[in-house]
Amino acid sequence: MPSEFDVVVIGAGTGGYVAAIRAAQLGLKVAVVERQKALGGTCLIWGCIPTKALLEHAHALKVVQNVKEWGVTIGEGAVGIDMNQVQARKDKIVTGLTKGVEFLFKKNKIEWIKGTARITGRGKVEVTDGESQSLSATREIVIATGSAPRSVPGVEIDRKRIITSDEAIGLREVPKSIAILGSGAVGVEFASIFRRFGSDVTIIELLPRLVPVEDEAISAELLKSFKKQGIKIHTGTKVTKAAPSATGVDIEAQLPDGNVERITAEYLLVATGRGPVTTGLGLEGQGFNLERGYIAVDDLFRTGVPGFSALGDVITFGSGAAPHPQLAHVSSAEGIITAERIAGQPVKPINYDHVPGCTYCDPEIASVGLTEKEAQARGYDVRVGTFPFGVLGRAKMAGETEGFVKIVADKRYDEVLGIHMIGPRSTELVAEATLALRTECTVDELIHTIHAHPTFAEAVAEAAHAAHGAAIHI
Ligand SMILES: Cc1cc2nc3c(=O)[nH]c(=O)nc-3n(C[C@H](O)[C@H](O)[C@H](O)COP(=O)(O)OP(=O)(O)OC[C@H]3O[C@@H](n4cnc5c(N)ncnc54)[C@H](O)[C@@H]3O)c2cc1C
């Protein structure tokens, strides 16, 4: 006899585990099948948490490297980084958080079934590789199997020299040199980590600019800062070949002018995006609409196959739609909506224009809403306001004066359409920007929202003033 539940969730990442907790809160009997040794998925074990822990180490090193400026005296000798201690601290943070999810499962009486799930029919899941058993879901099976790193043609990941973020988070020595393929969030975060730790870093990006999804002004500012930090950058450049050797990787890249550049590095980190995890899940022949391996869903995460929902990194809204953002907070928001829908609660679709995106490189980047170009493309009569952090007292005190806040607004109704930031604490300041978009705030309302002094947040208010052509401090 299969063990019976109301809901069976496959995958305990930030999408699946949050869906499970919300469903249990609403009185449903829930099981989660997860094959990794810990709960939390990519975010907690391989992604957000370990990378941001490493970035905090890089930040600590930056502060210590500049102690003289701060008048702090420390003993003689070179300042360095002990990677074993870095890894130990990072692992402790990851374990603490994954155990925290285990605790939440116990608290909410959610059963963690350890093993690999395979769908065998409506309401039916077989678990293998671990606690082999049959499960039945009387209401819904939620597919939240996430994503895994993928490469590009000509570059075969060997996980030794040609590595992914999964290996990069665990390096026990600072590489002498590392080439990074791709300058999205993952690529530029690792560039910041390894450059600060002392590596010779080269970024190779196929598109003409760094962080290609961000506003063009943000890309230009990051390029300026990265160059100042000594990071080598090749944009508009295509890697055609990468061959691992015992000591490193030989890379062939085609530059924008057609010339071939040979780059050697100890490691090549492939950060060219992630693909869906659906292999072996048993989706074939069940009526799912799969697009390039992603599971197509509607705006309430229904797959079109009765009794099956899907959410998080594994989904697409279809070929005509904008790409689904692969972000932890997006998957969690989708998990909550899915659980509430299954429990019969009223739910509304997510407005993906209001999803904040953060990149924790140095300087930090955060944005929400439309870029200037996107707003123009949608036909808005656009006005922008930009304010540099460097003018602010708080930024001077912190010694972090790079970057700016840029507001994109609609001239006609004065509505804020997008807020883009690069610079100190941007990943925190974006919370205000997100609320501004969510509440359809006008530039005038932002101007008349009093911002405490001295804070980094003053840059948001001043950028609003600037959008009305009247910044006070520039
Ligand atoms: C290096 C890196 C840094 C990142 N940083 C950030 C960040 O700062 N902020 C942010 O918002 N996002 C970040 N992300 C993205 C974020 O981690 C993902 O968007 C998020 O984890 C997606 O959650 P998910 O639940 O959809 O899938 P996942 O977290 O991938 O979870 C899926 C789970 O399903 C399990 N699974 C798969 N198939 C089966 C099966 N058949 N049976 C049993 N279990 C199965 C997997 O083991 C996995 O645990 C980062 C990603 C990476 C790689």
Short mmCIF file of C-alpha atoms and ligand atoms in Angstrom, two decimals:
data_model
loop_
_atom_site.label_atom_id
_atom_site.label_comp_id
_atom_site.label_asym_id
_atom_site.label_seq_id
_atom_site.Cartn_x
_atom_site.Cartn_y
_atom_site.Cartn_z
CA MET A 1 0.00 0.00 0.00
CA PRO A 2 1.38 3.42 -0.90
CA SER A 3 1.79 5.95 1.89
CA GLU A 4 -0.99 8.47 1.40
CA PHE A 5 -0.67 12.25 1.53
CA ASP A 6 -2.74 15.21 0.35
CA VAL A 7 0.28 16.75 -1.35
CA VAL A 8 3.60 15.26 -2.46
CA VAL A 9 6.28 17.80 -3.30
CA ILE A 10 9.28 16.68 -5.38
CA GLY A 11 12.34 18.72 -4.44
CA ALA A 12 13.14 20.58 -1.23
CA GLY A 13 14.65 23.75 -2.69
CA THR A 14 13.34 27.20 -1.83
CA GLY A 15 10.33 26.52 -4.06
CA GLY A 16 9.45 23.05 -2.81
CA TYR A 17 10.16 23.43 0.89
CA VAL A 18 8.23 26.71 1.14
CA ALA A 19 5.28 25.21 -0.76
CA ALA A 20 5.35 22.26 1.66
CA ILE A 21 5.40 24.47 4.77
CA ARG A 22 2.56 26.68 3.50
CA ALA A 23 0.46 23.64 2.54
CA ALA A 24 1.02 22.12 5.99
CA GLN A 25 0.11 25.43 7.66
CA LEU A 26 -3.19 25.24 5.77
CA GLY A 27 -3.94 21.82 7.23
CA LEU A 28 -2.78 19.53 4.41
CA LYS A 29 -0.81 16.32 4.96
CA VAL A 30 2.45 16.81 3.09
CA ALA A 31 5.47 14.72 2.07
CA VAL A 32 8.56 16.06 0.35
CA VAL A 33 10.86 13.78 -1.67
CA GLU A 34 14.43 15.10 -1.71
CA ARG A 35 17.49 13.14 -2.81
CA GLN A 36 20.25 15.38 -1.47
CA LYS A 37 21.65 14.74 1.99
CA ALA A 38 20.18 17.99 3.28
CA LEU A 39 17.11 20.15 2.71
CA GLY A 40 17.19 23.56 1.04
CA GLY A 41 18.18 22.77 -2.55
CA THR A 42 20.43 24.88 -4.73
CA CYS A 43 19.98 28.09 -2.76
CA LEU A 44 21.02 26.80 0.64
CA ILE A 45 23.56 24.16 -0.37
CA TRP A 46 25.13 25.34 -3.66
CA GLY A 47 23.94 28.82 -4.50
CA CYS A 48 22.76 31.91 -2.66
CA ILE A 49 24.04 31.02 0.80
CA PRO A 50 27.54 29.65 0.09
CA THR A 51 28.30 32.34 -2.49
CA LYS A 52 27.14 35.18 -0.27
CA ALA A 53 29.10 33.70 2.64
CA LEU A 54 32.24 33.77 0.44
CA LEU A 55 31.43 37.35 -0.58
CA GLU A 56 31.21 38.35 3.09
CA HIS A 57 34.70 36.88 3.54
CA ALA A 58 35.88 38.90 0.55
CA HIS A 59 34.36 42.01 2.11
CA ALA A 60 36.07 41.31 5.45
CA LEU A 61 39.38 40.98 3.61
CA LYS A 62 38.76 44.28 1.80
CA VAL A 63 38.22 46.07 5.11
CA VAL A 64 41.37 44.56 6.62
CA GLN A 65 43.41 45.39 3.51
CA ASN A 66 42.47 49.02 4.06
CA VAL A 67 43.04 49.18 7.82
CA LYS A 68 45.43 52.10 7.58
CA GLU A 69 42.70 54.29 6.16
CA TRP A 70 40.55 53.36 9.15
CA GLY A 71 43.28 54.07 11.68
CA VAL A 72 43.10 50.49 12.87
CA THR A 73 46.44 49.03 13.87
CA ILE A 74 47.21 45.37 13.47
CA GLY A 75 50.46 43.40 13.71
CA GLU A 76 53.08 43.39 10.99
CA GLY A 77 52.90 40.88 8.14
CA ALA A 78 50.95 40.34 4.99
CA VAL A 79 47.19 40.19 5.16
CA GLY A 80 45.92 36.95 3.66
CA ILE A 81 43.00 34.59 3.59
CA ASP A 82 42.92 31.11 5.09
CA MET A 83 40.70 29.10 2.77
CA ASN A 84 40.27 26.24 5.22
CA GLN A 85 38.79 28.63 7.76
CA VAL A 86 36.70 30.29 5.02
CA GLN A 87 35.30 26.89 4.01
CA ALA A 88 34.70 25.83 7.60
CA ARG A 89 32.75 29.01 8.38
CA LYS A 90 30.77 28.80 5.13
CA ASP A 91 29.91 25.13 5.75
CA LYS A 92 28.76 25.93 9.28
CA ILE A 93 26.39 28.60 7.94
CA VAL A 94 25.02 26.20 5.29
CA THR A 95 24.54 23.38 7.80
CA GLY A 96 22.82 25.71 10.26
CA LEU A 97 20.33 26.78 7.64
CA THR A 98 19.64 23.32 6.18
CA LYS A 99 19.09 21.96 9.70
CA GLY A 100 16.74 24.90 10.21
CA VAL A 101 14.58 23.63 7.33
CA GLU A 102 14.62 20.14 8.87
CA PHE A 103 13.37 21.68 12.10
CA LEU A 104 10.59 23.51 10.22
CA PHE A 105 9.54 20.22 8.59
CA LYS A 106 9.27 18.57 12.00
CA LYS A 107 7.39 21.55 13.41
CA ASN A 108 4.87 21.43 10.54
CA LYS A 109 4.69 17.60 10.54
CA ILE A 110 6.01 17.38 6.98
CA GLU A 111 7.55 14.04 6.08
CA TRP A 112 10.92 14.13 4.33
CA ILE A 113 11.19 11.05 2.12
CA LYS A 114 14.86 10.60 1.23
CA GLY A 115 15.44 9.42 -2.32
CA THR A 116 14.74 10.09 -5.98
CA ALA A 117 11.15 10.55 -7.07
CA ARG A 118 9.62 9.27 -10.30
CA ILE A 119 6.08 10.04 -11.34
CA THR A 120 4.19 6.91 -12.39
CA GLY A 121 0.72 8.34 -12.95
CA ARG A 122 -1.85 10.73 -11.56
CA GLY A 123 -1.26 11.02 -7.82
CA LYS A 124 1.47 8.37 -7.92
CA VAL A 125 5.16 8.71 -7.09
CA GLU A 126 7.77 5.98 -6.75
CA VAL A 127 10.81 6.70 -4.62
CA THR A 128 14.10 4.93 -5.34
CA ASP A 129 17.76 5.30 -4.35
CA GLY A 130 16.92 5.81 -0.73
CA GLU A 131 13.79 5.00 1.21
CA SER A 132 12.25 3.00 -1.66
CA GLN A 133 8.49 3.26 -1.44
CA SER A 134 5.29 4.23 -3.24
CA LEU A 135 3.51 7.46 -2.39
CA SER A 136 0.09 8.68 -3.31
CA ALA A 137 -1.07 12.28 -3.43
CA THR A 138 -4.84 12.65 -3.20
CA ARG A 139 -4.80 16.35 -4.14
CA GLU A 140 -1.65 17.36 -5.97
CA ILE A 141 1.91 16.50 -6.89
CA VAL A 142 4.10 19.60 -6.92
CA ILE A 143 7.19 19.39 -9.15
CA ALA A 144 9.93 21.64 -7.80
CA THR A 145 13.02 19.85 -9.10
CA GLY A 146 14.95 23.02 -9.90
CA SER A 147 17.91 23.48 -12.18
CA ALA A 148 21.51 22.38 -12.69
CA PRO A 149 24.54 24.06 -14.30
CA ARG A 150 24.88 23.75 -18.06
CA SER A 151 27.62 24.59 -20.49
CA VAL A 152 27.97 25.89 -24.04
CA PRO A 153 29.13 24.04 -27.17
CA GLY A 154 32.89 23.41 -27.21
CA VAL A 155 33.23 23.55 -23.43
CA GLU A 156 32.92 20.27 -21.59
CA ILE A 157 32.68 20.51 -17.82
CA ASP A 158 35.09 18.03 -16.18
CA ARG A 159 34.53 19.38 -12.63
CA LYS A 160 38.32 19.41 -12.07
CA ARG A 161 39.69 22.22 -14.23
CA ILE A 162 36.56 23.22 -16.11
CA ILE A 163 34.24 23.74 -13.21
CA THR A 164 30.79 25.07 -12.30
CA SER A 165 29.66 27.09 -9.30
CA ASP A 166 29.16 23.74 -7.48
CA GLU A 167 32.93 23.19 -7.46
CA ALA A 168 33.92 26.87 -7.18
CA ILE A 169 32.23 27.27 -3.79
CA GLY A 170 34.38 24.47 -2.38
CA LEU A 171 37.89 25.40 -3.61
CA ARG A 172 40.33 24.98 -0.75
CA GLU A 173 43.06 27.09 -2.34
CA VAL A 174 42.89 30.47 -3.91
CA PRO A 175 43.44 29.86 -7.65
CA LYS A 176 46.41 31.72 -9.09
CA SER A 177 44.24 32.43 -12.09
CA ILE A 178 40.65 31.79 -13.05
CA ALA A 179 38.76 32.51 -16.27
CA ILE A 180 35.03 32.96 -15.90
CA LEU A 181 32.73 32.21 -18.79
CA GLY A 182 29.60 34.36 -18.49
CA SER A 183 29.02 37.63 -16.70
CA GLY A 184 25.56 37.13 -15.25
CA ALA A 185 25.04 37.27 -11.49
CA VAL A 186 26.95 34.04 -10.79
CA GLY A 187 29.92 35.00 -13.00
CA VAL A 188 30.47 38.48 -11.60
CA GLU A 189 29.96 37.36 -7.99
CA PHE A 190 32.74 34.79 -8.35
CA ALA A 191 34.88 37.40 -10.14
CA SER A 192 34.56 39.61 -7.04
CA ILE A 193 35.27 36.74 -4.65
CA PHE A 194 38.41 35.45 -6.37
CA ARG A 195 39.82 38.85 -7.31
CA ARG A 196 39.60 39.98 -3.70
CA PHE A 197 41.16 36.70 -2.53
CA GLY A 198 44.09 37.42 -4.89
CA SER A 199 43.41 35.49 -8.11
CA ASP A 200 44.15 36.79 -11.57
CA VAL A 201 40.58 36.94 -12.96
CA THR A 202 39.46 37.08 -16.60
CA ILE A 203 35.79 37.36 -17.55
CA ILE A 204 34.68 36.22 -21.01
CA GLU A 205 31.19 37.33 -22.04
CA LEU A 206 29.51 36.62 -25.36
CA LEU A 207 27.24 39.65 -25.23
CA PRO A 208 28.58 43.20 -25.63
CA ARG A 209 28.35 44.11 -21.93
CA LEU A 210 28.70 42.77 -18.39
CA VAL A 211 25.50 41.83 -16.47
CA PRO A 212 23.55 41.97 -19.73
CA VAL A 213 20.08 41.90 -18.13
CA GLU A 214 20.72 45.08 -16.15
CA ASP A 215 20.23 48.68 -17.27
CA GLU A 216 23.07 49.72 -19.60
CA ALA A 217 24.28 52.39 -17.16
CA ILE A 218 24.77 49.70 -14.49
CA SER A 219 26.84 47.55 -16.88
CA ALA A 220 29.04 50.53 -17.74
CA GLU A 221 29.65 51.36 -14.05
CA LEU A 222 30.50 47.73 -13.21
CA LEU A 223 32.94 47.58 -16.13
CA LYS A 224 34.67 50.72 -14.84
CA SER A 225 34.92 49.33 -11.32
CA PHE A 226 36.04 45.82 -12.34
CA LYS A 227 38.76 47.27 -14.59
CA LYS A 228 39.97 49.43 -11.69
CA GLN A 229 40.14 46.29 -9.54
CA GLY A 230 42.32 44.61 -12.15
CA ILE A 231 39.76 42.14 -13.50
CA LYS A 232 40.42 41.44 -17.19
CA ILE A 233 37.30 41.60 -19.32
CA HIS A 234 36.51 40.35 -22.81
CA THR A 235 32.96 41.21 -23.88
CA GLY A 236 31.52 40.29 -27.27
CA THR A 237 33.83 37.29 -27.10
CA LYS A 238 32.97 33.68 -27.86
CA VAL A 239 34.82 30.76 -26.31
CA THR A 240 35.24 28.19 -29.08
CA LYS A 241 37.39 25.63 -27.30
CA ALA A 242 38.52 24.80 -23.79
CA ALA A 243 40.98 21.99 -23.13
CA PRO A 244 41.87 20.92 -19.60
CA SER A 245 45.44 19.92 -18.74
CA ALA A 246 47.03 18.67 -15.52
CA THR A 247 47.67 22.22 -14.34
CA GLY A 248 44.98 24.31 -15.93
CA VAL A 249 42.85 25.05 -18.97
CA ASP A 250 43.77 26.29 -22.44
CA ILE A 251 40.99 28.44 -23.80
CA GLU A 252 40.44 29.66 -27.33
CA ALA A 253 38.20 32.67 -27.71
CA GLN A 254 37.05 34.63 -30.71
CA LEU A 255 37.25 38.38 -30.08
CA PRO A 256 34.71 40.85 -31.54
CA ASP A 257 37.15 41.70 -34.38
CA GLY A 258 37.33 38.01 -35.36
CA ASN A 259 40.85 37.48 -34.02
CA VAL A 260 41.48 34.45 -31.83
CA GLU A 261 42.79 35.02 -28.30
CA ARG A 262 44.40 32.21 -26.30
CA ILE A 263 43.86 32.40 -22.58
CA THR A 264 45.32 30.03 -20.01
CA ALA A 265 44.10 29.82 -16.47
CA GLU A 266 44.26 27.38 -13.58
CA TYR A 267 40.48 26.99 -13.75
CA LEU A 268 37.69 27.83 -16.13
CA LEU A 269 34.45 28.53 -14.28
CA VAL A 270 31.46 28.00 -16.55
CA ALA A 271 28.72 30.40 -15.48
CA THR A 272 26.58 30.39 -18.59
CA GLY A 273 23.27 29.61 -16.95
CA ARG A 274 21.32 26.64 -15.68
CA GLY A 275 18.98 24.15 -17.28
CA PRO A 276 15.91 22.35 -15.86
CA VAL A 277 16.16 19.07 -13.91
CA THR A 278 13.56 16.70 -15.33
CA THR A 279 15.57 13.68 -16.47
CA GLY A 280 14.27 10.45 -14.98
CA LEU A 281 11.26 12.16 -13.46
CA GLY A 282 8.84 10.16 -15.61
CA LEU A 283 7.20 13.15 -17.31
CA GLU A 284 7.17 11.53 -20.74
CA GLY A 285 3.82 10.34 -22.00
CA GLN A 286 1.87 11.99 -19.16
CA GLY A 287 0.70 14.99 -21.20
CA PHE A 288 3.12 17.61 -19.88
CA ASN A 289 4.06 20.43 -22.19
CA LEU A 290 7.86 20.51 -22.13
CA GLU A 291 9.84 23.33 -23.75
CA ARG A 292 13.60 22.77 -23.94
CA GLY A 293 13.13 20.54 -20.90
CA TYR A 294 11.29 23.18 -18.86
CA ILE A 295 7.76 22.39 -17.71
CA ALA A 296 5.24 24.87 -19.16
CA VAL A 297 2.77 26.23 -16.60
CA ASP A 298 0.06 28.88 -16.46
CA ASP A 299 0.23 31.95 -14.21
CA LEU A 300 -0.96 29.93 -11.20
CA PHE A 301 1.62 27.15 -11.79
CA ARG A 302 -0.82 24.57 -13.17
CA THR A 303 0.81 22.27 -15.69
CA GLY A 304 -2.38 21.53 -17.63
CA VAL A 305 -2.17 17.90 -16.44
CA PRO A 306 -4.80 17.54 -13.69
CA GLY A 307 -3.23 16.97 -10.26
CA PHE A 308 0.22 18.35 -11.16
CA SER A 309 1.70 21.76 -10.42
CA ALA A 310 5.25 22.90 -11.13
CA LEU A 311 7.22 25.89 -9.89
CA GLY A 312 10.66 27.42 -9.43
CA ASP A 313 13.67 27.03 -11.70
CA VAL A 314 12.15 24.09 -13.60
CA ILE A 315 9.28 26.06 -15.19
CA THR A 316 8.58 28.23 -18.22
CA PHE A 317 5.53 30.28 -19.11
CA GLY A 318 5.88 29.25 -22.74
CA SER A 319 7.88 30.19 -25.78
CA GLY A 320 6.32 33.65 -26.33
CA ALA A 321 6.66 34.71 -22.69
CA ALA A 322 9.57 36.46 -20.97
CA PRO A 323 12.12 34.04 -19.47
CA HIS A 324 11.10 32.87 -16.02
CA PRO A 325 13.52 34.35 -13.45
CA GLN A 326 15.59 31.67 -11.72
CA LEU A 327 15.68 33.24 -8.27
CA ALA A 328 15.17 31.81 -4.80
CA HIS A 329 12.63 34.42 -3.68
CA VAL A 330 10.65 33.90 -6.89
CA SER A 331 10.46 30.14 -6.32
CA SER A 332 9.33 30.70 -2.71
CA ALA A 333 6.62 33.18 -3.75
CA GLU A 334 5.44 30.64 -6.32
CA GLY A 335 5.48 27.93 -3.65
CA ILE A 336 3.18 29.95 -1.40
CA ILE A 337 0.72 30.71 -4.21
CA THR A 338 0.68 27.06 -5.30
CA ALA A 339 0.06 25.76 -1.78
CA GLU A 340 -2.72 28.29 -1.19
CA ARG A 341 -4.37 27.42 -4.50
CA ILE A 342 -4.23 23.69 -3.71
CA ALA A 343 -5.78 24.41 -0.31
CA GLY A 344 -8.61 26.31 -2.00
CA GLN A 345 -7.59 29.81 -0.98
CA PRO A 346 -8.00 32.80 -3.32
CA VAL A 347 -4.71 33.56 -5.11
CA LYS A 348 -3.45 36.08 -7.66
CA PRO A 349 -0.72 35.76 -10.29
CA ILE A 350 2.69 37.31 -9.62
CA ASN A 351 3.62 40.52 -11.44
CA TYR A 352 7.14 39.58 -12.56
CA ASP A 353 7.90 43.24 -13.35
CA HIS A 354 7.96 43.73 -9.58
CA VAL A 355 10.52 41.04 -8.78
CA PRO A 356 13.78 42.46 -7.42
CA GLY A 357 17.06 41.04 -8.65
CA CYS A 358 20.26 41.32 -6.64
CA THR A 359 23.86 40.64 -7.64
CA TYR A 360 26.21 40.66 -4.68
CA CYS A 361 29.41 41.48 -6.56
CA ASP A 362 31.57 44.39 -5.42
CA PRO A 363 30.06 46.93 -6.02
CA GLU A 364 26.64 45.40 -5.38
CA ILE A 365 23.89 45.64 -7.98
CA ALA A 366 20.14 45.58 -7.38
CA SER A 367 17.22 46.44 -9.56
CA VAL A 368 13.48 46.14 -9.91
CA GLY A 369 11.17 47.02 -12.77
CA LEU A 370 11.93 48.21 -16.26
CA THR A 371 15.30 49.37 -17.52
CA GLU A 372 15.36 52.64 -19.46
CA LYS A 373 15.46 50.73 -22.77
CA GLU A 374 12.63 48.37 -21.76
CA ALA A 375 10.44 51.31 -20.71
CA GLN A 376 11.08 53.00 -24.05
CA ALA A 377 10.32 49.78 -25.90
CA ARG A 378 6.96 49.56 -24.11
CA GLY A 379 6.09 53.01 -25.41
CA TYR A 380 6.48 55.08 -22.25
CA ASP A 381 7.58 58.69 -22.46
CA VAL A 382 10.53 58.05 -20.16
CA ARG A 383 12.38 60.31 -17.78
CA VAL A 384 15.28 59.25 -15.59
CA GLY A 385 16.96 60.58 -12.47
CA THR A 386 20.38 59.47 -11.30
CA PHE A 387 22.17 60.22 -8.05
CA PRO A 388 25.73 59.12 -7.14
CA PHE A 389 26.38 57.47 -3.76
CA GLY A 390 29.72 59.29 -3.55
CA VAL A 391 28.07 62.57 -2.57
CA LEU A 392 26.42 61.07 0.52
CA GLY A 393 27.93 61.55 3.97
CA ARG A 394 27.15 57.95 4.90
CA ALA A 395 28.95 56.60 1.83
CA LYS A 396 32.01 58.72 2.59
CA MET A 397 32.05 57.44 6.19
CA ALA A 398 31.85 53.85 4.99
CA GLY A 399 34.55 54.48 2.39
CA GLU A 400 32.20 53.10 -0.25
CA THR A 401 31.58 55.86 -2.72
CA GLU A 402 31.20 54.02 -6.00
CA GLY A 403 27.96 53.78 -7.94
CA PHE A 404 24.57 55.42 -8.16
CA VAL A 405 20.80 55.00 -8.01
CA LYS A 406 18.88 55.45 -11.25
CA ILE A 407 15.12 55.90 -11.39
CA VAL A 408 13.20 55.24 -14.59
CA ALA A 409 9.78 56.91 -14.61
CA ASP A 410 6.87 57.65 -16.89
CA LYS A 411 6.57 61.38 -17.68
CA ARG A 412 2.82 61.26 -18.22
CA TYR A 413 1.65 59.88 -14.88
CA ASP A 414 4.94 60.30 -12.97
CA GLU A 415 4.82 56.56 -12.13
CA VAL A 416 8.07 54.87 -11.11
CA LEU A 417 8.74 52.12 -13.66
CA GLY A 418 12.12 50.87 -12.52
CA ILE A 419 14.84 51.52 -9.96
CA HIS A 420 18.41 50.40 -10.67
CA MET A 421 21.33 50.63 -8.31
CA ILE A 422 24.99 49.85 -8.20
CA GLY A 423 26.93 50.60 -5.06
CA PRO A 424 26.99 50.06 -1.30
CA ARG A 425 24.02 48.28 0.34
CA SER A 426 22.09 48.23 -2.96
CA THR A 427 20.83 44.73 -2.20
CA GLU A 428 19.16 46.10 0.94
CA LEU A 429 17.97 49.39 -0.56
CA VAL A 430 16.09 47.52 -3.29
CA ALA A 431 13.39 46.60 -0.74
CA GLU A 432 12.17 50.19 -0.78
CA ALA A 433 12.34 50.26 -4.56
CA THR A 434 10.27 47.06 -4.77
CA LEU A 435 7.58 48.48 -2.49
CA ALA A 436 7.56 51.65 -4.59
CA LEU A 437 6.79 49.63 -7.72
CA ARG A 438 4.35 47.31 -5.96
CA THR A 439 2.31 50.29 -4.75
CA GLU A 440 2.51 52.10 -8.12
CA CYS A 441 4.33 54.93 -6.41
CA THR A 442 4.97 58.19 -8.25
CA VAL A 443 8.30 59.99 -8.31
CA ASP A 444 6.62 62.80 -6.37
CA GLU A 445 5.60 60.36 -3.61
CA LEU A 446 9.19 59.12 -3.36
CA ILE A 447 10.40 62.72 -3.11
CA HIS A 448 7.97 63.38 -0.26
CA THR A 449 8.88 60.20 1.60
CA ILE A 450 11.31 61.46 4.21
CA HIS A 451 14.53 59.44 4.21
CA ALA A 452 16.62 59.34 7.38
CA HIS A 453 19.97 61.08 7.41
CA PRO A 454 22.74 60.02 7.14
CA THR A 455 21.82 56.84 5.24
CA PHE A 456 22.56 55.20 1.90
CA ALA A 457 18.80 55.32 1.27
CA GLU A 458 19.05 59.06 0.74
CA ALA A 459 20.36 58.19 -2.73
CA VAL A 460 16.90 56.80 -3.61
CA ALA A 461 15.15 60.02 -2.57
CA GLU A 462 17.77 62.16 -4.30
CA ALA A 463 17.45 60.11 -7.52
CA ALA A 464 13.71 60.87 -7.36
CA HIS A 465 14.49 64.59 -6.97
CA ALA A 466 16.86 64.25 -9.93
CA ALA A 467 14.09 62.70 -12.04
CA HIS A 468 12.20 65.97 -11.49
CA GLY A 469 15.34 67.88 -12.42
CA ALA A 470 15.90 69.10 -8.88
CA ALA A 471 18.42 66.97 -6.95
CA ILE A 472 19.39 68.90 -3.83
CA HIS A 473 22.97 67.70 -3.32
CA ILE A 474 24.36 67.72 -6.86
C1 LIG B 1 25.87 29.98 -7.50
C2 LIG B 1 24.44 30.40 -7.38
C3 LIG B 1 24.11 31.53 -6.68
C4 LIG B 1 22.80 31.92 -6.57
N1 LIG B 1 22.50 33.04 -5.85
C5 LIG B 1 21.23 33.44 -5.74
C6 LIG B 1 20.90 34.58 -4.97
O1 LIG B 1 21.77 35.23 -4.39
N2 LIG B 1 19.61 34.93 -4.86
C7 LIG B 1 18.62 34.23 -5.51
O2 LIG B 1 17.45 34.61 -5.39
N3 LIG B 1 18.89 33.13 -6.23
C8 LIG B 1 20.17 32.73 -6.36
N4 LIG B 1 20.45 31.59 -7.07
C9 LIG B 1 19.34 30.86 -7.72
C10 LIG B 1 18.56 30.01 -6.71
O3 LIG B 1 19.45 29.17 -6.02
C11 LIG B 1 17.50 29.19 -7.43
O4 LIG B 1 16.69 30.06 -8.18
C12 LIG B 1 16.61 28.44 -6.45
O5 LIG B 1 17.39 27.57 -5.65
C13 LIG B 1 15.54 27.64 -7.20
O6 LIG B 1 14.80 26.92 -6.29
P1 LIG B 1 13.98 25.62 -6.73
O7 LIG B 1 13.24 25.20 -5.50
O8 LIG B 1 13.20 25.90 -7.96
O9 LIG B 1 15.05 24.53 -7.15
P2 LIG B 1 16.33 23.93 -6.41
O10 LIG B 1 16.79 24.81 -5.31
O11 LIG B 1 17.30 23.60 -7.48
O12 LIG B 1 15.79 22.62 -5.70
C14 LIG B 1 15.40 21.49 -6.41
C15 LIG B 1 15.59 20.29 -5.52
O13 LIG B 1 14.97 19.17 -6.13
C16 LIG B 1 15.76 18.02 -5.88
N5 LIG B 1 15.40 17.04 -6.91
C17 LIG B 1 15.48 17.18 -8.26
N6 LIG B 1 14.98 16.10 -8.87
C18 LIG B 1 14.59 15.25 -7.89
C19 LIG B 1 13.99 13.98 -7.89
N7 LIG B 1 13.66 13.35 -9.04
N8 LIG B 1 13.73 13.40 -6.70
C20 LIG B 1 14.04 14.01 -5.53
N9 LIG B 1 14.59 15.22 -5.47
C21 LIG B 1 14.86 15.84 -6.64
C22 LIG B 1 17.17 18.53 -5.98
O14 LIG B 1 18.06 17.66 -5.30
C23 LIG B 1 17.06 19.90 -5.33
O15 LIG B 1 17.36 19.86 -3.97
C24 LIG B 1 21.76 31.16 -7.18
C25 LIG B 1 22.09 30.00 -7.88
C26 LIG B 1 23.41 29.61 -7.98
C27 LIG B 1 23.74 28.36 -8.73
#
